Coordinates of C-alpha atoms and ligand atoms in Angstrom, one line a residue:
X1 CA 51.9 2.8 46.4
X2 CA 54.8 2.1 43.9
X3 CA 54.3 0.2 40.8
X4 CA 56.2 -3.0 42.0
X5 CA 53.9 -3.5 45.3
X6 CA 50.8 -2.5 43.3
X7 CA 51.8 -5.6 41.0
X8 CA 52.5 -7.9 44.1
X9 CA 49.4 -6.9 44.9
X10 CA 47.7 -7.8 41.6
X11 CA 49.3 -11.4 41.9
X12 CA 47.7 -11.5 45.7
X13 CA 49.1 -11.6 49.0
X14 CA 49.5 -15.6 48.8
X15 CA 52.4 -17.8 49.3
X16 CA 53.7 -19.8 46.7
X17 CA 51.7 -17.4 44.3
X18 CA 54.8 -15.9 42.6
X19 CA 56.0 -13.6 44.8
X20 CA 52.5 -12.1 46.0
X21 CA 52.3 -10.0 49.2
X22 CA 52.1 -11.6 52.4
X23 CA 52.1 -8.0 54.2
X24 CA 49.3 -6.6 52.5
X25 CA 47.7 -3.5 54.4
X26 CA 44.1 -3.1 55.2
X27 CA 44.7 0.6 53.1
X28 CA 46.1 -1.7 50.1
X29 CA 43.6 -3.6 49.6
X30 CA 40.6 -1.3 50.3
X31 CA 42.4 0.8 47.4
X32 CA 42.5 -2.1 45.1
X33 CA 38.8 -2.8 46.0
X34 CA 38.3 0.9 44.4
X35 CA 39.6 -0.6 41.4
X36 CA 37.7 -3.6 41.2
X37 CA 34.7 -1.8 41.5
X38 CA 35.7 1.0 38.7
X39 CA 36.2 -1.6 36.3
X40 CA 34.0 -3.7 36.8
X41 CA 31.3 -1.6 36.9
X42 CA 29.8 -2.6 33.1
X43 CA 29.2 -6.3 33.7
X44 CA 28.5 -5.9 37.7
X45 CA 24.9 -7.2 37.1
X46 CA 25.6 -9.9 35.3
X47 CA 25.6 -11.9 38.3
X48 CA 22.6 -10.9 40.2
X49 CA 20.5 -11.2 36.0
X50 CA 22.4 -14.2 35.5
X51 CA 23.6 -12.9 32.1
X52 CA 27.1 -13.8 30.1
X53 CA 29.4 -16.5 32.0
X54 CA 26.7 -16.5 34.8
X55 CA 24.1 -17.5 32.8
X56 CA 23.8 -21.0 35.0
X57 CA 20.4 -22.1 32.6
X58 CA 16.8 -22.2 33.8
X59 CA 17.0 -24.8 36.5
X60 CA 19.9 -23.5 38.6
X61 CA 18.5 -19.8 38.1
X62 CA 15.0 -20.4 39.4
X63 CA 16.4 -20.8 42.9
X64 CA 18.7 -17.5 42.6
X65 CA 15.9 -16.0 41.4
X66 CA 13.9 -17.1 44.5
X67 CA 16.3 -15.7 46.6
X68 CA 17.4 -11.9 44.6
X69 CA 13.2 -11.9 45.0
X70 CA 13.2 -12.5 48.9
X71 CA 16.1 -9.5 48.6
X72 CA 13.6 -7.2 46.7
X73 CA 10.9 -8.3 48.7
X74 CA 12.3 -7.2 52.2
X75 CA 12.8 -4.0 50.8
X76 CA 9.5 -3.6 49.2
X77 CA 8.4 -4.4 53.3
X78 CA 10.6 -1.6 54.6
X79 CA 9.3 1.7 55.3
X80 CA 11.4 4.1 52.9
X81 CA 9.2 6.8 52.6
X82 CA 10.7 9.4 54.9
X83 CA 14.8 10.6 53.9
X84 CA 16.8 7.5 52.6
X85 CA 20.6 7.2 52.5
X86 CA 22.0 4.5 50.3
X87 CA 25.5 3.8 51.3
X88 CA 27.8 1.6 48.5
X89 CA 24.9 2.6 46.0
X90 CA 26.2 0.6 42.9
X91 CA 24.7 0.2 39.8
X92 CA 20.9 0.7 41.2
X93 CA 19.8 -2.9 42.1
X94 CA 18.5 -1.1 45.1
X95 CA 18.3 2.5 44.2
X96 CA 15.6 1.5 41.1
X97 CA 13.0 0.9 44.3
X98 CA 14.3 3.2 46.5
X99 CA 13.5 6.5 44.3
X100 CA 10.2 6.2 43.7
X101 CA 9.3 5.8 47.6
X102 CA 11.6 8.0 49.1
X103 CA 11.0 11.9 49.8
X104 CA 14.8 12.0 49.7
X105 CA 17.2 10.0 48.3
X106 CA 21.4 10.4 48.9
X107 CA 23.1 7.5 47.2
X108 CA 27.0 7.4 47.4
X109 CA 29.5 5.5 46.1
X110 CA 33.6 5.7 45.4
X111 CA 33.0 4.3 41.6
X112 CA 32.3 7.0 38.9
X113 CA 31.7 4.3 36.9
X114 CA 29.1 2.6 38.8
X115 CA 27.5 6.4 40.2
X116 CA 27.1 7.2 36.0
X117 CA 25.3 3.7 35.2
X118 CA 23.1 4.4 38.6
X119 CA 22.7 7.9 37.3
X120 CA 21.9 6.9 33.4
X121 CA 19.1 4.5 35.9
X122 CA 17.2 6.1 38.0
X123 CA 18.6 10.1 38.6
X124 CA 16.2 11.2 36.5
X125 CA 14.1 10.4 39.9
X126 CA 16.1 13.1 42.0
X127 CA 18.4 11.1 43.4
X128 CA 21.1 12.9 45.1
X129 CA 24.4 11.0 44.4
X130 CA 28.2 11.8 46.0
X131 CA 31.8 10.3 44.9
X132 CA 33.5 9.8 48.1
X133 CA 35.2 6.5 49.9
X134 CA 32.5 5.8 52.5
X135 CA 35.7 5.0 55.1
X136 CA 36.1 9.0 54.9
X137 CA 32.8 10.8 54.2
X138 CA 30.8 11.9 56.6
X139 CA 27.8 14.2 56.7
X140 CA 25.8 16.0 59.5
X141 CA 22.5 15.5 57.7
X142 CA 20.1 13.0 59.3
X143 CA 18.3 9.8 58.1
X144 CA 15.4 7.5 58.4
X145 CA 16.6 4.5 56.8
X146 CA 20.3 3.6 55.5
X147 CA 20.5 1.1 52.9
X148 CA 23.1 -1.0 52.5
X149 CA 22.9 -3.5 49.3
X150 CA 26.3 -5.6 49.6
X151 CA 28.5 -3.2 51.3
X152 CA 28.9 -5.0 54.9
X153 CA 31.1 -7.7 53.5
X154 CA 33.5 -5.5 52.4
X155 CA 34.1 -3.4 55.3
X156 CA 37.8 -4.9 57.1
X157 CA 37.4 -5.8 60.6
X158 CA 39.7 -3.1 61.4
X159 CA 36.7 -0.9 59.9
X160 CA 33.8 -2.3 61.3
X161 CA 33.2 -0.9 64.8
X162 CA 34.2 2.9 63.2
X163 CA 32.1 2.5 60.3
X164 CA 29.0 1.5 62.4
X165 CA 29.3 3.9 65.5
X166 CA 28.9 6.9 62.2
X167 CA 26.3 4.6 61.0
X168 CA 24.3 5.3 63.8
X169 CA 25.1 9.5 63.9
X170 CA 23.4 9.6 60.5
X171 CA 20.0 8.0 61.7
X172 CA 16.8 9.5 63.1
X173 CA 16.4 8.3 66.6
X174 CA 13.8 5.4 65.6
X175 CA 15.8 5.4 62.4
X176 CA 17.0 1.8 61.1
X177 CA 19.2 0.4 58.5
X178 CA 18.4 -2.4 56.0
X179 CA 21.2 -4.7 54.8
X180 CA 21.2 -7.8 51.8
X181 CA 24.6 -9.8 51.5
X182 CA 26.1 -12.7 50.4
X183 CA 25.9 -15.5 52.8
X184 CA 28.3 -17.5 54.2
X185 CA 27.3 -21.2 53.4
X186 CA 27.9 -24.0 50.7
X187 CA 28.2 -21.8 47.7
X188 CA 30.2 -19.2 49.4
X189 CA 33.2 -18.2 49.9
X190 CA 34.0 -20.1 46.4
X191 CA 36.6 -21.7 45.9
X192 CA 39.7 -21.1 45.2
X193 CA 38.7 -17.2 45.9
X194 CA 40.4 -16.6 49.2
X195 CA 43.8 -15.8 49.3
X196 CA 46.4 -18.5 50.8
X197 CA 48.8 -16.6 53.2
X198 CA 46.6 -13.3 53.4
X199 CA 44.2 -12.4 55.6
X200 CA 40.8 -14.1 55.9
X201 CA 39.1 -11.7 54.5
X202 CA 41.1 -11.0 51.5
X203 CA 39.7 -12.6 48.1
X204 CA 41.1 -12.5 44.4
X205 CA 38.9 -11.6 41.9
X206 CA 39.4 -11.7 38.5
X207 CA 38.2 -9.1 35.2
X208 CA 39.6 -10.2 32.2
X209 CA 43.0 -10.4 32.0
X210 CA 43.0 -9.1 35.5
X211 CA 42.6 -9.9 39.0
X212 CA 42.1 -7.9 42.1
X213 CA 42.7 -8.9 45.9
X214 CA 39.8 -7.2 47.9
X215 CA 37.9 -7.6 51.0
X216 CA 35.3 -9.6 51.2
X217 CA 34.0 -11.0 54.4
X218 CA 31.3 -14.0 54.3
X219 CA 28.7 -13.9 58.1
X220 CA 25.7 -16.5 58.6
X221 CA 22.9 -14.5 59.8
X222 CA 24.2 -15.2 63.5
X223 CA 27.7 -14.2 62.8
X224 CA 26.4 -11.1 61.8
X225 CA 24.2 -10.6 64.3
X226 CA 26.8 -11.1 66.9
X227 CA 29.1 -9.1 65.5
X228 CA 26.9 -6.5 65.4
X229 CA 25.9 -6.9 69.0
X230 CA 29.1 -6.1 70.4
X231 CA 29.3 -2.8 68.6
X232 CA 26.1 -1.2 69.5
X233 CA 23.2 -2.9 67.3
X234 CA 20.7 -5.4 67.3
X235 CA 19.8 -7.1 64.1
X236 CA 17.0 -8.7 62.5
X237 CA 18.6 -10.9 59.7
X238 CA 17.7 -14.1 57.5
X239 CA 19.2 -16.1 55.3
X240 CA 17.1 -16.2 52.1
X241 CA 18.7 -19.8 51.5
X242 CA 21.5 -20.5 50.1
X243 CA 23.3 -17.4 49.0
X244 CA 22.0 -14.0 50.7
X245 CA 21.2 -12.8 54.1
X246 CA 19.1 -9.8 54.6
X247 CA 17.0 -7.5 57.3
X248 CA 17.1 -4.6 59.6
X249 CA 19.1 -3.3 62.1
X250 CA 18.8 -0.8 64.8
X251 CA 21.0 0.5 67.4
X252 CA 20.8 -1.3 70.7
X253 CA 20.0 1.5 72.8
X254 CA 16.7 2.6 70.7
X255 CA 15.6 -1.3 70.9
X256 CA 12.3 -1.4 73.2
X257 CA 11.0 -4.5 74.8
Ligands
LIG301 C1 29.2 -5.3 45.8 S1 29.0 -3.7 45.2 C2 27.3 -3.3 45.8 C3 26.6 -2.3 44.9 C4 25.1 -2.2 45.2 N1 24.9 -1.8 46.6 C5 24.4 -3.5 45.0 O1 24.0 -4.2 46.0 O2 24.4 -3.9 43.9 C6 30.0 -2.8 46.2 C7 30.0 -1.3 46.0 O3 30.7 -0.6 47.0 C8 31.5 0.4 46.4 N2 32.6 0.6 47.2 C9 33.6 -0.3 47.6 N3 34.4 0.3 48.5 C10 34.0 1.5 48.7 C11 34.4 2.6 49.6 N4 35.5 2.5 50.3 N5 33.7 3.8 49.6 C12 32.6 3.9 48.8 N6 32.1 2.9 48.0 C13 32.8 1.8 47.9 C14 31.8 -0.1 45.0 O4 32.2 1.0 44.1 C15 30.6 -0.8 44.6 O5 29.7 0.0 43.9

């Protein structure tokens, strides 16, 4: 990309946003989401621990707390004893519980930023991490869980139907996938995020001095359910109230009863 588009880009595909892109690629901002993620790797948490600027104060944070506990409490439900793939692995929010249950544990993730804070974490627990964009990696190993800790709403919907059908060629038959993500609902998207004059799913986020346009697509537990449906799986998901949805998934054909 040359340097003028990737600073369209920076200024977001919106109209009447000083000359942003109104063209932007799928590829563009999948790339810029890379970015994102690099830098903002050191103060990713501070959203889900309420720390710095999202310190909301005691009252306000008892019902997020609530709900990240509902999160970490379908997981603590879900059998992840047997070989665990953790796609979109992060920082560790999910990999923390994951290691010490799993008899084998691959985490990947396109951030070498987030993979060394995830590392510093938990790979002392033999956790077996990978760099690679999860849109091109691919692996003929076999799984009996694949976690998926806020990956889903950034997958375009040019993306979605690919990413799942290899979803399903890395799982076990009887094999499942567990999924947390933000909700769509009253505190999401927020606004002013999404991008006038791009595509839905394209939000602005800004880091500092800077701001990224990436995907970011917001499902109620039915939306996401039916738009699993109609490529291949059938989903158990909840909301946990205001701002997640989580549960398990499984393809369609394997579903009994
Ligand atoms: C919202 S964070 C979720 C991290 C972790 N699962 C969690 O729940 O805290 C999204 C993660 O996806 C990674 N990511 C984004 N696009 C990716 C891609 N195309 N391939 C691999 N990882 C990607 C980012 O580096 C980041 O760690």
């Amino acid at each position: 990309m040359d340097r003028a588009r990737a600073a369209a880009l920076r200024r977001g595909p919106g109209a009447g946003r000083g000359g942003g892109l109104l063209d932007v690629t799928d590829e563009e901002l999948l790339a810029e989401q890379h970015r994102y993620y690099e830098a903002r790797a050191p103060v990713y948490e501070d959203v889900y621990f309420g720390r710095s600027r999202h310190d909301r104060g005691a009252v306000l944070d008892e019902g997020w707390l609530a709900e990240t506990t509902a999160l970490e409490g379908s997981l603590a439900v879900t059998d992840a004893s047997g070989d665990v793939l953790e796609l979109a692995c992060g920082t560790g929010l999910w990999t923390r519980f994951l290691a010490p249950r799993a008899r084998r544990l691959v985490a990947v993730d396109g951030s070498a930023a987030m993979l060394a804070q995830n590392r510093a974490r938990v790979g002392g627990a033999g956790v077996e991490y990978v760099q690679a964009d999860l849109f091109d990696w691919d692996t003929d190993e076999r799984f009996d869980l694949v976690v998926m800790g806020f990956f889903v709403s950034h997958v375009p919907p040019s993306r979605f139907e690919a990413f799942w059908t290899k979803i399903a060629t890395w799982l076990r038959p009887g094999g499942r996938v567990w999924l947390a993500d933000d909700s769509a609902g009253p505190m999401r998207p927020r606004d002013g995020s999404l991008v006038v004059g791009g595509p839905s799913y394209a939000h602005r986020r800004e880091l500092g001095d800077d701001a990224y346009t990436i995907v970011k697509r917001f499902f109620t537990p039915e939306e996401l359910t039916t738009a699993l449906a109609a490529v291949g799986w059938t989903a158990d998901i909840q909301a946990t109230g205001e701002h997640f949805l989580v549960g398990t998934v499984r393809p369609t054909d394997q579903t009994t009863g």
